[in-house]
Amino acid sequence: MRSSTSAVAATAVKENVSVGVGTSTRLDGLSKTYASLALTLLFAVVSVAVVELITRKSFGDTFTFLTSAAQPGWTTFGLFFIAFLGLDALIGRQHKAVLVLAPAAVLLALISEQKQIFLTDPLYPTDLLFGRQIMELMPALVRDRPMTAVAIVVGSIAVLAALVSLWVFAWRRFRPLSRKERLARLAVALPLIVGFASIMDYNQYFWVRDRLKVSPIMWDQAENYRHNGFMLAFAINLPMANVKAPGGYSADAIDQISQDPLPAGTSHRSKPDVIVIMSESLWDPTKLTSLKVSPDPMPTIRRNAAGAVFSPEFGGLTANVEFEALTGFSNAFLPTGSIPYQQYVRDPVPSLATFFRGEGYTARAIHPFAGWFWNRTSVYNSFGFQTFKTEETMPPMTKRGIFASDESLTKEIMRQADAQEDPFFFFAVTLQGHGPYEASRYAKNTIKIEGDLPYADRQMLATYAQGVKEADDSLRTLMNWARERDRETIIVMFGDHLPPLNTVYTSSGYMNDITAARRASVEQMKREHETPLLVWSNKTGARKDIGSISPALLPYHILKEAGYEHPYYTGFLGRVQERYDVIDRYQLIRHDGKSVTDWSRNKKIDPLIRDYRYLQHDIMFGKRRGLERFFPAHADVVSAGS
């Protein structure tokens, strides 16, 4: 009896111990799970804070974003937390996702911060499409900021070594996740990520997104990034490649766009040769009125100026200005941050090249740099240019720094023109004026800068002004050559955007910041976006009456100067020019100088601008119902070239 009782007691003790151990094990497991989740959340908070501090460059602004109930700081924490959980589940080991996603986010933030130093805008997803171009320009950037370059290289090596060490440490120390844990994390993370992605279409309102304080502000990207934070704003811009039709667009809407009848007996004088030169960063440095720039670096341009081009860009993104000038279409109708050359030009698109080819011209593009830059080889083919002369297919040119000189490019233009028998349309893009403007670019600077300006800024401005002088000298050479020609020769020259002179603008008091405003008064916008424009003929001299216009209106003036009429370039664009000088994403500037701000958000849009947008969308993204009416020779030219 005693032995039986002892056995029962022993069994009971053993069972109690077993239950205790099991409970303790489960509690330990839960504690580890909670600790792991807490640590993942901490990693998410730190990652977001570092990214925002880099892009905002302000502890105060970063703290406000992270803590404000009116901004989606907490939403961003949650998204990083969920992304870490989901990727950990896929990898199969806790906290490994941090070593993948956090460095990637920080790298994007650093690139954005550097982009804003030279350009106005933060990093957009489409910027990643031309990473090769950034690497190609790296030697010039290194010259401009050598210590920064050294710091980046040393820092990159140190970060890479640290990441490798962390990966090794993580593989040894971070606990593998069980099958049950991986499935549980995926079951939570994937639906939330997919659900969040489904409410990010900025063209639609979502109640949940509004509650999360995420507000797509596509018409003002500076505010978009400020309010939503870098990573969310970057994600919001991902769908920009998917261009949706504007409201009201339809086949009937295109059919109802009126077409001006061509004047009876329309004719041109004698098929004049046309040379259009887009001069890199060409601007008038004497506009810095607090300084004295002498002698005048651009007397030829000033004497023959027709007006100004109101550039949609500042300091870079040349391809967007080029797109407008060659097609007569406007960036104002495309998503903010988009680059048509990179995203949208895939099929044949009507352009000045196809127009002139339809008139029996040779159409040629010339640029003394690599053909892949800005995707130009492909784009020029889509635009209908028969040939594209690049640095690979032209004779070696003399350099100014690392860039081909305007003088050598001008000589090459004249050489190629002299070899032509048929009338020709040349579109040339210069390179010498490209920044950065290192002090050693020229053996001797002949332009003197006087006034209160820091030494480094003075050197930069002197280098830039010397480049303007040489661009002006090259133009004079081209005009003197044209004066000796029997055939009428029209020369059009304009700057693509203001140069990236950085602190020269603020030190001289010309601008409030080192980059131009995107939204401001007409006076300020013109001051920060206008570049010189010249339209000149060796038979009739210089035009003087064009004023300040968007590059999209240049085809109208080029064809009018050449004596041509066209349903779109002189007909439709002619109607636009009669009413508006500038078609900008944020405002329209009327011919009388008055502006219409935030026009795209108005319930009622001028029918002329509405039709302009309809027609552009139809040709670029739609069924091309208006192609035959407004671009009658395009199909024949494309067929002949295929």
Coordinates of C-alpha atoms in Angstrom, one line a residue, residues 520-523 525-526 579-580 582 584 586-599 602:
A520 CA 6.0 81.2 -57.6
S521 CA 4.9 84.5 -59.1
V522 CA 5.3 85.0 -62.8
E523 CA 8.1 87.5 -62.2
M525 CA 9.4 82.1 -62.4
K526 CA 10.7 84.0 -65.4
R579 CA -3.6 83.0 -76.2
Y580 CA -0.7 81.6 -74.1
V582 CA 3.8 79.5 -71.3
D584 CA 3.6 75.0 -67.3
Y586 CA 1.7 74.7 -62.2
Q587 CA 0.5 77.7 -64.2
L588 CA -0.4 79.1 -67.6
I589 CA 0.9 82.5 -68.5
R590 CA -1.3 84.2 -71.0
H591 CA -0.2 86.3 -73.9
D592 CA -1.2 89.4 -71.9
G593 CA 1.1 88.4 -69.0
K594 CA -1.6 87.3 -66.6
S595 CA -1.3 83.8 -65.1
V596 CA -3.7 81.0 -64.3
T597 CA -2.3 79.1 -61.3
D598 CA -3.0 75.5 -60.5
W599 CA -5.0 75.3 -63.7
N602 CA -9.7 73.7 -61.7

